[in-house]
JSON list of C-alpha atoms in Angstrom, two decimals:
[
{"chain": "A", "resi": 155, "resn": "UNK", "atom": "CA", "xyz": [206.04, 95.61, -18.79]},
{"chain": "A", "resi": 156, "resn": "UNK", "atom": "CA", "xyz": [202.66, 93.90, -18.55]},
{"chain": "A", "resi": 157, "resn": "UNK", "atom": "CA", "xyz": [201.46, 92.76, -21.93]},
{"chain": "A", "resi": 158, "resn": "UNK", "atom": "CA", "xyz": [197.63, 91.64, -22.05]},
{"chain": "A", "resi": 159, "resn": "UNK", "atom": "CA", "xyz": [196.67, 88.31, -22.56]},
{"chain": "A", "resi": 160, "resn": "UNK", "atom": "CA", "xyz": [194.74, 88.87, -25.75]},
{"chain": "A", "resi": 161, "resn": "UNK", "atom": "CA", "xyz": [192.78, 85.25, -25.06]},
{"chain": "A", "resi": 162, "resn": "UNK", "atom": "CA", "xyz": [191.96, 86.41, -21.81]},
{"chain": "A", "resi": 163, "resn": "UNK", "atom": "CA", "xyz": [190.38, 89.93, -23.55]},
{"chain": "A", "resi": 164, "resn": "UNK", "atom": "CA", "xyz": [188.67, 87.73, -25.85]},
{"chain": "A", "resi": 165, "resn": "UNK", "atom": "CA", "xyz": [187.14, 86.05, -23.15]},
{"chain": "A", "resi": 166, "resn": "UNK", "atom": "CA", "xyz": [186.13, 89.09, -21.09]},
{"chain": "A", "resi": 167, "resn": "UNK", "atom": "CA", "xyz": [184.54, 90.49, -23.92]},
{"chain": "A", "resi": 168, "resn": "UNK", "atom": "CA", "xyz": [182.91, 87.79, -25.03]},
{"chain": "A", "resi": 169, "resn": "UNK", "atom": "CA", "xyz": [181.52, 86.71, -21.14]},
{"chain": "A", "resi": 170, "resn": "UNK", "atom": "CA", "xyz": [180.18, 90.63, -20.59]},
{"chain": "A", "resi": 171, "resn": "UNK", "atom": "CA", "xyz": [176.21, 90.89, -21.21]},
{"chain": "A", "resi": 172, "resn": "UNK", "atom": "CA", "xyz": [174.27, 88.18, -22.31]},
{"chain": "A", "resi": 173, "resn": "UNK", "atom": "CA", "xyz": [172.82, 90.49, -25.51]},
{"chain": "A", "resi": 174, "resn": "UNK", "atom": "CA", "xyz": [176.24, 90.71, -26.90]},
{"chain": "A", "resi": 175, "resn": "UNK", "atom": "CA", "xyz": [177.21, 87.12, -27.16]},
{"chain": "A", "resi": 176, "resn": "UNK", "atom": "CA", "xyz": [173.30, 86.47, -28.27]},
{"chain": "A", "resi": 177, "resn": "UNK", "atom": "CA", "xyz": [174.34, 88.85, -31.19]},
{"chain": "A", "resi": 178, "resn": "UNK", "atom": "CA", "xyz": [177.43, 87.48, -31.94]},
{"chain": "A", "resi": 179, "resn": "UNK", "atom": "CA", "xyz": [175.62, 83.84, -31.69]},
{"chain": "A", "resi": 180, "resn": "UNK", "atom": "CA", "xyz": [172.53, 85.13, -33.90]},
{"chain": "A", "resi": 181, "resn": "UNK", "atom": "CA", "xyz": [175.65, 86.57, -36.54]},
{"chain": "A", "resi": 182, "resn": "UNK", "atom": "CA", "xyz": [177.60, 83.37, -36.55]},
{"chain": "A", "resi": 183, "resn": "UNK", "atom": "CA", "xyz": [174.54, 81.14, -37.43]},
{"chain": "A", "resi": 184, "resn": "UNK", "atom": "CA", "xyz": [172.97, 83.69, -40.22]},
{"chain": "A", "resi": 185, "resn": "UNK", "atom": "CA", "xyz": [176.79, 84.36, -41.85]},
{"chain": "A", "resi": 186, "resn": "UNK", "atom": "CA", "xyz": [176.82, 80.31, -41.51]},
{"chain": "A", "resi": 187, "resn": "UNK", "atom": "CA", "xyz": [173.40, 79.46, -42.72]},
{"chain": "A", "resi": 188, "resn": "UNK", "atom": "CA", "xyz": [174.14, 81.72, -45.47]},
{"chain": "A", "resi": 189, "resn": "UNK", "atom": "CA", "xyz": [177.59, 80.38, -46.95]},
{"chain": "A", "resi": 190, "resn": "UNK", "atom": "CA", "xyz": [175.61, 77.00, -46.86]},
{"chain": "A", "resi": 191, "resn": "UNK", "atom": "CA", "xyz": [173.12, 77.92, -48.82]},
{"chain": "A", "resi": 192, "resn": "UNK", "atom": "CA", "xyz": [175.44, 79.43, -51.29]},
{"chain": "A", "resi": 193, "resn": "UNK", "atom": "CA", "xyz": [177.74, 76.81, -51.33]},
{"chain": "A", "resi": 194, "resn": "UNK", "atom": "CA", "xyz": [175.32, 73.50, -51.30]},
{"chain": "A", "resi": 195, "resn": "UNK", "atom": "CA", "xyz": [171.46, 74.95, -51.45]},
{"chain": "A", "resi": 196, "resn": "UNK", "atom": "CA", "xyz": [168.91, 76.58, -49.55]},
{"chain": "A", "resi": 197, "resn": "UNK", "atom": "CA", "xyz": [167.28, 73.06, -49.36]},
{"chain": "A", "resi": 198, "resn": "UNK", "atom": "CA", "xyz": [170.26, 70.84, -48.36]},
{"chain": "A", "resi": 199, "resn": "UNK", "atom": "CA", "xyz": [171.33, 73.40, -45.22]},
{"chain": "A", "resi": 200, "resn": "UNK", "atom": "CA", "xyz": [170.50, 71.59, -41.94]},
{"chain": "A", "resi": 201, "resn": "UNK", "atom": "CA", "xyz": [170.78, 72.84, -38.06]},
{"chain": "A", "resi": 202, "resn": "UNK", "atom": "CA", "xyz": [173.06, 70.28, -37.61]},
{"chain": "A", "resi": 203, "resn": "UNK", "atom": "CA", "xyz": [175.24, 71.25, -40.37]},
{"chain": "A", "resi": 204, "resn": "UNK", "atom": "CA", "xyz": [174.97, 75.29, -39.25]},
{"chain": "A", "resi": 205, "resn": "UNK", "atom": "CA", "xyz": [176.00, 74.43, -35.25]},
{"chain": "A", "resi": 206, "resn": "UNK", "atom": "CA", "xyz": [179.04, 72.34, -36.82]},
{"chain": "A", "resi": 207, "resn": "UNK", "atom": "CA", "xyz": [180.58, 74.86, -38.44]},
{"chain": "A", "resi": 208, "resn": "UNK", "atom": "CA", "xyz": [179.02, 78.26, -36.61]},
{"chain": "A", "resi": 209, "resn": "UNK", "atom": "CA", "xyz": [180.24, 76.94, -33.34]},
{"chain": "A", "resi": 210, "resn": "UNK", "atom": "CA", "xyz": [176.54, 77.70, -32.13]},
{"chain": "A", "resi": 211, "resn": "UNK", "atom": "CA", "xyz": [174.56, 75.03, -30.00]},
{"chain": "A", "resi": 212, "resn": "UNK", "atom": "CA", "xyz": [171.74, 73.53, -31.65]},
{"chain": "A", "resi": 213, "resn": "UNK", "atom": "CA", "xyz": [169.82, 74.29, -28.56]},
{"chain": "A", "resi": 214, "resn": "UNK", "atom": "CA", "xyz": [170.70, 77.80, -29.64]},
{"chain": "A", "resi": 215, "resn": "UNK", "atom": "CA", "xyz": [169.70, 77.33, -32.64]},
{"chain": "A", "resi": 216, "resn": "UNK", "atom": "CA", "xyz": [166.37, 76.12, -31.75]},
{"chain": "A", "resi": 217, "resn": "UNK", "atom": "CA", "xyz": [165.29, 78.64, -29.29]},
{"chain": "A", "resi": 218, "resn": "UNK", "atom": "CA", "xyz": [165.29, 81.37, -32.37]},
{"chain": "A", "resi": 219, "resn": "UNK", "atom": "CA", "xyz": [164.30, 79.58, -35.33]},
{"chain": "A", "resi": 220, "resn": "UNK", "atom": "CA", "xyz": [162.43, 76.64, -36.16]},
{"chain": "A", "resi": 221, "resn": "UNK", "atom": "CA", "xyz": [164.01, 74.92, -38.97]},
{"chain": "A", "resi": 222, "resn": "UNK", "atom": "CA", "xyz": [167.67, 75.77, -40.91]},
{"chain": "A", "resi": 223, "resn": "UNK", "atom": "CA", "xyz": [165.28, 77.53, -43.59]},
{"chain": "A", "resi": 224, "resn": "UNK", "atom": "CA", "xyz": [164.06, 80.10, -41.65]},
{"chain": "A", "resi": 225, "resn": "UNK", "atom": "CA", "xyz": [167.77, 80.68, -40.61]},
{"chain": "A", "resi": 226, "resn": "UNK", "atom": "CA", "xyz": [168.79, 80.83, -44.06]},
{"chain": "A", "resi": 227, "resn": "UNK", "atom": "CA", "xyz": [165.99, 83.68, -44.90]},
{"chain": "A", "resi": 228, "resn": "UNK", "atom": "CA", "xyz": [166.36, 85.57, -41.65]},
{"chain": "A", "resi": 229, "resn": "UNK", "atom": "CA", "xyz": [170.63, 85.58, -43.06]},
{"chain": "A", "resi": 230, "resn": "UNK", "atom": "CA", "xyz": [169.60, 86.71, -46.77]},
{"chain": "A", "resi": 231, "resn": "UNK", "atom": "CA", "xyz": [166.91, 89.30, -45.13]},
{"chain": "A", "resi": 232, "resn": "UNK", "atom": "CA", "xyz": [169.51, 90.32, -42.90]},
{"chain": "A", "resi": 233, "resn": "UNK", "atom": "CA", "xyz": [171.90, 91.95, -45.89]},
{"chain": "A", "resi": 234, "resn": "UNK", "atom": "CA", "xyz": [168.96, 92.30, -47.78]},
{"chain": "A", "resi": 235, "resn": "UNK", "atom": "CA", "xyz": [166.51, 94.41, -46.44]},
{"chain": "A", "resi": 236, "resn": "UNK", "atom": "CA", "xyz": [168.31, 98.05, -45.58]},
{"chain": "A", "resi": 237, "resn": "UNK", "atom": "CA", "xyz": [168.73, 97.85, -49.43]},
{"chain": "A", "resi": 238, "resn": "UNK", "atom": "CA", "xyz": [165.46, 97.08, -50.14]},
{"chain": "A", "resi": 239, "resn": "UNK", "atom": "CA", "xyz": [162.96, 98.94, -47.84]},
{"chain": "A", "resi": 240, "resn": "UNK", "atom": "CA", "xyz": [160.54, 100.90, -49.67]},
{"chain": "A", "resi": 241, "resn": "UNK", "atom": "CA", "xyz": [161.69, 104.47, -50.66]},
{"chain": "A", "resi": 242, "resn": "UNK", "atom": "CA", "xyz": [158.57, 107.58, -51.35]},
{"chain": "A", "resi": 243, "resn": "UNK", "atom": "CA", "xyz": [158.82, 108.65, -54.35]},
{"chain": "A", "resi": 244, "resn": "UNK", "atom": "CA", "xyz": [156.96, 111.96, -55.50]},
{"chain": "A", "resi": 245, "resn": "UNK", "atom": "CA", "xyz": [153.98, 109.67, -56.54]},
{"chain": "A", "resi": 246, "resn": "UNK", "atom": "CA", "xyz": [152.97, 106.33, -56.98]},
{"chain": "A", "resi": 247, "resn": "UNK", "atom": "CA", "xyz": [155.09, 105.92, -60.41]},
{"chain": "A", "resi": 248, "resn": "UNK", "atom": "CA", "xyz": [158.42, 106.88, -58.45]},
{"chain": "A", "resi": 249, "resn": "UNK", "atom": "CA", "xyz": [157.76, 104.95, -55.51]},
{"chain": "A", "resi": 250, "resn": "UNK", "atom": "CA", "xyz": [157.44, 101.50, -57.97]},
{"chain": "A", "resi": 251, "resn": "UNK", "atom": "CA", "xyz": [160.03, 102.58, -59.84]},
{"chain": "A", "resi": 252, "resn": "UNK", "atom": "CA", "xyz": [162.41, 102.79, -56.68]},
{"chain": "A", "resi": 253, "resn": "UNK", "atom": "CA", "xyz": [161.38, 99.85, -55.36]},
{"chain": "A", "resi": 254, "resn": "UNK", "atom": "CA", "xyz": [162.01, 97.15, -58.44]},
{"chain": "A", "resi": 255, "resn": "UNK", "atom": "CA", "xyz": [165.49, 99.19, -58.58]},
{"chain": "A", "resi": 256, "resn": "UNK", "atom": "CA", "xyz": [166.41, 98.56, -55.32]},
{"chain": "A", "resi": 257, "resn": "UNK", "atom": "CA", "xyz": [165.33, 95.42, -55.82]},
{"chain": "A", "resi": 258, "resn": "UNK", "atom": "CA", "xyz": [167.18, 94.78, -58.47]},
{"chain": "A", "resi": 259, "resn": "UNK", "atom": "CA", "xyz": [170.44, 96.76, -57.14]},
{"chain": "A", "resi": 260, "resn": "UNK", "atom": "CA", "xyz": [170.13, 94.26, -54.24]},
{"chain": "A", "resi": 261, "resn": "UNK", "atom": "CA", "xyz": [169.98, 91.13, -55.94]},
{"chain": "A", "resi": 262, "resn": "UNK", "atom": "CA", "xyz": [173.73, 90.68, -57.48]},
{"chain": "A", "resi": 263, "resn": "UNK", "atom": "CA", "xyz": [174.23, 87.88, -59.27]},
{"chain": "A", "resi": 264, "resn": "UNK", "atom": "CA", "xyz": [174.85, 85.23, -56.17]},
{"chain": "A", "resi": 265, "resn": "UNK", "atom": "CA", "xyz": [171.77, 86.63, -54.32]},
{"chain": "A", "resi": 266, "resn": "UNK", "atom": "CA", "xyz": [169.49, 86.24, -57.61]},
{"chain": "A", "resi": 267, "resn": "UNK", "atom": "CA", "xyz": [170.87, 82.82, -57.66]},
{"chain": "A", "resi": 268, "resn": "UNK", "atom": "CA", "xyz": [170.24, 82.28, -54.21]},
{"chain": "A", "resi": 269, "resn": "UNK", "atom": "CA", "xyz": [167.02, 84.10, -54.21]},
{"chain": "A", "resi": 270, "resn": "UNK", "atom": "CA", "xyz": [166.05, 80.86, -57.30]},
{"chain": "A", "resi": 271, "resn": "UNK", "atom": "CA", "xyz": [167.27, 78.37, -55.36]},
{"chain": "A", "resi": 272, "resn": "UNK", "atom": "CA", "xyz": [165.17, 79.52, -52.22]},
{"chain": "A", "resi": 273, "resn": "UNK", "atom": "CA", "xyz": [162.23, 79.18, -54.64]},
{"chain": "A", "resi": 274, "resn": "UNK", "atom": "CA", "xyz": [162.74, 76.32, -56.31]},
{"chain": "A", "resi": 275, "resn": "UNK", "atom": "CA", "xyz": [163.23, 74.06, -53.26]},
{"chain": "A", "resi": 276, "resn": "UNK", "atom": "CA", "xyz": [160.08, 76.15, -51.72]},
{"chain": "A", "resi": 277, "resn": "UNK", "atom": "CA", "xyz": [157.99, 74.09, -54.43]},
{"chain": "A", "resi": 278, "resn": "UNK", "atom": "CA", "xyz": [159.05, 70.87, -52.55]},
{"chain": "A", "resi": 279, "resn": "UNK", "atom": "CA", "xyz": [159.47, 71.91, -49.10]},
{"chain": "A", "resi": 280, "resn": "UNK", "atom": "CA", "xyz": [156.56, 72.82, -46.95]},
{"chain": "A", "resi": 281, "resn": "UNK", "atom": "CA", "xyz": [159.26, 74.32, -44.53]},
{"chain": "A", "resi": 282, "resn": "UNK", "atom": "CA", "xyz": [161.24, 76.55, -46.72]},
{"chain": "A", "resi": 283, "resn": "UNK", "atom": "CA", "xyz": [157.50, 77.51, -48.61]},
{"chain": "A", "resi": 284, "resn": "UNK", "atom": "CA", "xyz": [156.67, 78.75, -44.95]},
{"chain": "A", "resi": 285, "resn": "UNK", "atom": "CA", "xyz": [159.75, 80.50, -43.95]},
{"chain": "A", "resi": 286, "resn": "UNK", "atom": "CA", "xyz": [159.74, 82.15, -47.72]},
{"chain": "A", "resi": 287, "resn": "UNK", "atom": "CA", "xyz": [156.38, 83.36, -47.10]},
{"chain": "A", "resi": 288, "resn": "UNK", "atom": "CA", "xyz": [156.56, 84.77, -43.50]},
{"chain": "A", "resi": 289, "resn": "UNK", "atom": "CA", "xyz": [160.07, 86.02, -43.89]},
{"chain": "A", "resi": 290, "resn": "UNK", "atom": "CA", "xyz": [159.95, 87.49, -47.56]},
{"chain": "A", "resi": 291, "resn": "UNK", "atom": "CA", "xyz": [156.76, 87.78, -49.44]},
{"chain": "A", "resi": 292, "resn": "UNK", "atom": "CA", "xyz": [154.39, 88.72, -46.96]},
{"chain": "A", "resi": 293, "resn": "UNK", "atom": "CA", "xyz": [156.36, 91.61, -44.58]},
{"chain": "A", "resi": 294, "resn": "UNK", "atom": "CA", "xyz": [157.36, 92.93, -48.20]},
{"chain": "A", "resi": 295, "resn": "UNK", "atom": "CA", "xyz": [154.12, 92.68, -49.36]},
{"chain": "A", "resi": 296, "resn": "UNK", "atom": "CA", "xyz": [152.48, 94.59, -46.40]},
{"chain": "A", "resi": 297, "resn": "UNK", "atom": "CA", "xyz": [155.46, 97.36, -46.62]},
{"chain": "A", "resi": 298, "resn": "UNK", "atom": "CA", "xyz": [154.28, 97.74, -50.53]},
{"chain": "A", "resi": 299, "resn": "UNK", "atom": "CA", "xyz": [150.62, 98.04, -49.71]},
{"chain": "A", "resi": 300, "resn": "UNK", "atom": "CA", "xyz": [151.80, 100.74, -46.69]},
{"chain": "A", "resi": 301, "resn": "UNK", "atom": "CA", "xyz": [153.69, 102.66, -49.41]},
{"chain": "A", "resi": 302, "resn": "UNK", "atom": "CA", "xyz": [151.18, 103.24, -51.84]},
{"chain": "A", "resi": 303, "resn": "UNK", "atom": "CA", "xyz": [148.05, 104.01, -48.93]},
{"chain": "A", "resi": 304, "resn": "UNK", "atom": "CA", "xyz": [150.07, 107.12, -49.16]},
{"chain": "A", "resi": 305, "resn": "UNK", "atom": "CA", "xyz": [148.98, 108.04, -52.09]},
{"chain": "A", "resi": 306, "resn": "UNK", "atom": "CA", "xyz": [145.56, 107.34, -51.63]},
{"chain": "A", "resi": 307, "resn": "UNK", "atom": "CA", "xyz": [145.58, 103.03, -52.76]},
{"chain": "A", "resi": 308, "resn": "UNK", "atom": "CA", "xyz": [143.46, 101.13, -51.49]},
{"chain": "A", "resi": 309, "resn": "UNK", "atom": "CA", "xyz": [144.85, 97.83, -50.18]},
{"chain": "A", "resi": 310, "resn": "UNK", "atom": "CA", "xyz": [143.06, 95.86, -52.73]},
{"chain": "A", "resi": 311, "resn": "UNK", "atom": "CA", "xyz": [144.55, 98.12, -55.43]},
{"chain": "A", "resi": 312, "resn": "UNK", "atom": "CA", "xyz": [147.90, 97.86, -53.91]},
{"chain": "A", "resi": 313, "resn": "UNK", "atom": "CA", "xyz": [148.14, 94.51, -53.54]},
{"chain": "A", "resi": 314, "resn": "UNK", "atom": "CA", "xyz": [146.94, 93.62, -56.81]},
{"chain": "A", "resi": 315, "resn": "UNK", "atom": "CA", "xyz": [149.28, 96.47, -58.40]},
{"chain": "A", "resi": 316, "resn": "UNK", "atom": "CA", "xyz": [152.45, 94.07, -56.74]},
{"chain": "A", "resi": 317, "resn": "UNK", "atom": "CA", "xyz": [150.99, 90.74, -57.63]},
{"chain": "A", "resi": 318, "resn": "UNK", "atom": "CA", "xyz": [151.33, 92.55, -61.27]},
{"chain": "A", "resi": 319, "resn": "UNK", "atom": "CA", "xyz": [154.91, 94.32, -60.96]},
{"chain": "A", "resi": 320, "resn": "UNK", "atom": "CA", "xyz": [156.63, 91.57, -58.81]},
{"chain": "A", "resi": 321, "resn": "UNK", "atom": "CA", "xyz": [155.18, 88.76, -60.73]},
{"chain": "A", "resi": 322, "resn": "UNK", "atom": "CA", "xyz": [156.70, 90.24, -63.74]},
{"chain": "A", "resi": 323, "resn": "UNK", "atom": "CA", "xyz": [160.03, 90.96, -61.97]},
{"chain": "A", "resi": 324, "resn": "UNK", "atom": "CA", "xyz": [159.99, 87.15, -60.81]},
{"chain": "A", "resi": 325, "resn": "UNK", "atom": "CA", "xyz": [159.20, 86.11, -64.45]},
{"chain": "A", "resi": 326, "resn": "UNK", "atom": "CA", "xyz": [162.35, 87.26, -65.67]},
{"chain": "A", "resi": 327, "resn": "UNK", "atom": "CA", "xyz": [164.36, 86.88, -62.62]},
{"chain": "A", "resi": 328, "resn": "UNK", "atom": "CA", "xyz": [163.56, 83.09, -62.70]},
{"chain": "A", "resi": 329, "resn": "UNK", "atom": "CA", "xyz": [163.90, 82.35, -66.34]},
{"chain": "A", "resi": 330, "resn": "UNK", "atom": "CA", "xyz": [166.13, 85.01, -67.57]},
{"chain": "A", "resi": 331, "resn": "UNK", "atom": "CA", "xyz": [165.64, 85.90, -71.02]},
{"chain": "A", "resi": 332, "resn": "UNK", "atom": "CA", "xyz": [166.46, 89.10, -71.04]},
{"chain": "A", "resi": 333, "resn": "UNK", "atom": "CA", "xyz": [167.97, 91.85, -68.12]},
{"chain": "A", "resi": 334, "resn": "UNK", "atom": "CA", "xyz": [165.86, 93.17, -65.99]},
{"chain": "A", "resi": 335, "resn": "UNK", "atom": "CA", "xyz": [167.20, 96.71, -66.75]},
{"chain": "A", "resi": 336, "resn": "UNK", "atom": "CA", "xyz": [165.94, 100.50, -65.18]},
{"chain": "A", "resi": 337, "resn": "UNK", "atom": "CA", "xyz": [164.49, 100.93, -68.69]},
{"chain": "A", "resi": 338, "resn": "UNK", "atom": "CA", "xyz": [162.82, 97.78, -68.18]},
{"chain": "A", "resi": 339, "resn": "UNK", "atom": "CA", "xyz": [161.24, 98.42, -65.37]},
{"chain": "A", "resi": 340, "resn": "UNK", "atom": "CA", "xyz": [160.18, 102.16, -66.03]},
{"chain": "A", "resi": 341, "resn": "UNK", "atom": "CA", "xyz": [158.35, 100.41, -68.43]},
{"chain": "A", "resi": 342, "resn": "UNK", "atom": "CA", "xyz": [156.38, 97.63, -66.78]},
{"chain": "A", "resi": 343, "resn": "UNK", "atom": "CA", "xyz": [155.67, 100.36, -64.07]},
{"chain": "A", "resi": 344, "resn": "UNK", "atom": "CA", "xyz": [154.29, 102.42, -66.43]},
{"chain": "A", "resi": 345, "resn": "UNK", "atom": "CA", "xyz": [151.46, 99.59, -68.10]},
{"chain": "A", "resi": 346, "resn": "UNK", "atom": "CA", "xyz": [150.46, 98.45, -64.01]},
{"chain": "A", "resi": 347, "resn": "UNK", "atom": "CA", "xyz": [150.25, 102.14, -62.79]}
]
């Protein structure tokens, strides 16, 4: 009887197309970046230390991000954002409502953590500031303003509404004083909308 070599079927699998071991490369780094971050800080995760223990070439590395920040916040977006894309409500109201919750669903306690960490060292680093702002504020932002055009906001109004809701959410979510609850938030929904 012929048993397979399950090396060898490792290797065939993992020498097929080009797009699967660029996944499983992309994976590796972002599930890497990621436990770094957790483990030592957004701000103290380098390429060098995410090719060491991903296995991924720094080259690698390099040809899809351009520092170990933007790896780190491409990895948190990655588990992040089916969570958190913005869900129509039956108006304006609803739609808020559903997004802070998700938000807050999303963020468990490491991820909130995380999520202060990211924006602490963004204060001192002009890199992670960057990657923070292409890679989380502003493609939320723009998905928020989207949201509430349906209802007939303009983008002015919208983005002034989540400059008002967020900032609030941040507030607490940075220096927690008290839980940011549902109840909470129906609230502070209800004195922006």
């Amino acid at each position: 009887m012929n048993i397979p070599d399950p090396s060898h079927a490792a290797k065939a699998s993992s020498t097929g197309s080009g797009r699967k071991r660029s996944r499983q490369a992309t994976e590796a780094a972002q599930g890497t970046a990621l436990q770094l971050a957790y483990d030592l800080g957004p701000e103290r995760v380098t390429m060098e230390a995410i090719a060491s223990h991903s296995g991924v070439a720094k080259t690698t590395l390099y040809r899809r991000w351009n520092s170990a920040a933007a790896v780190v916040m491409d990895a948190f977006l990655s588990e992040l954002t089916p969570q958190i894309a913005y869900r129509t409500g039956q108006d304006v109201r609803q739609t808020l409502v559903f997004a802070l919750e998700d938000l807050s669903a999303a963020l468990d306690a490491p991820r909130r953590k995380l999520l202060r960490h990211m924006i602490a060292a963004a204060q001192s680093s002009s890199v992670l500031e960057k990657a923070f702002w292409d890679r989380w504020i502003a493609p939320r932002r723009q998905a928020g303003v989207v949201a509430l055009e349906q209802f007939g906001i303009s983008p002015e109004a919208g983005e002034l509404t989540l400059d008002l809701l967020y900032g609030a959410f941040y507030y607490r979510m940075l220096i927690p004083y008290a839980p940011i609850t549902s109840t909470w938030i129906q609230k502070i929904v209800d004195q922006v909308s």
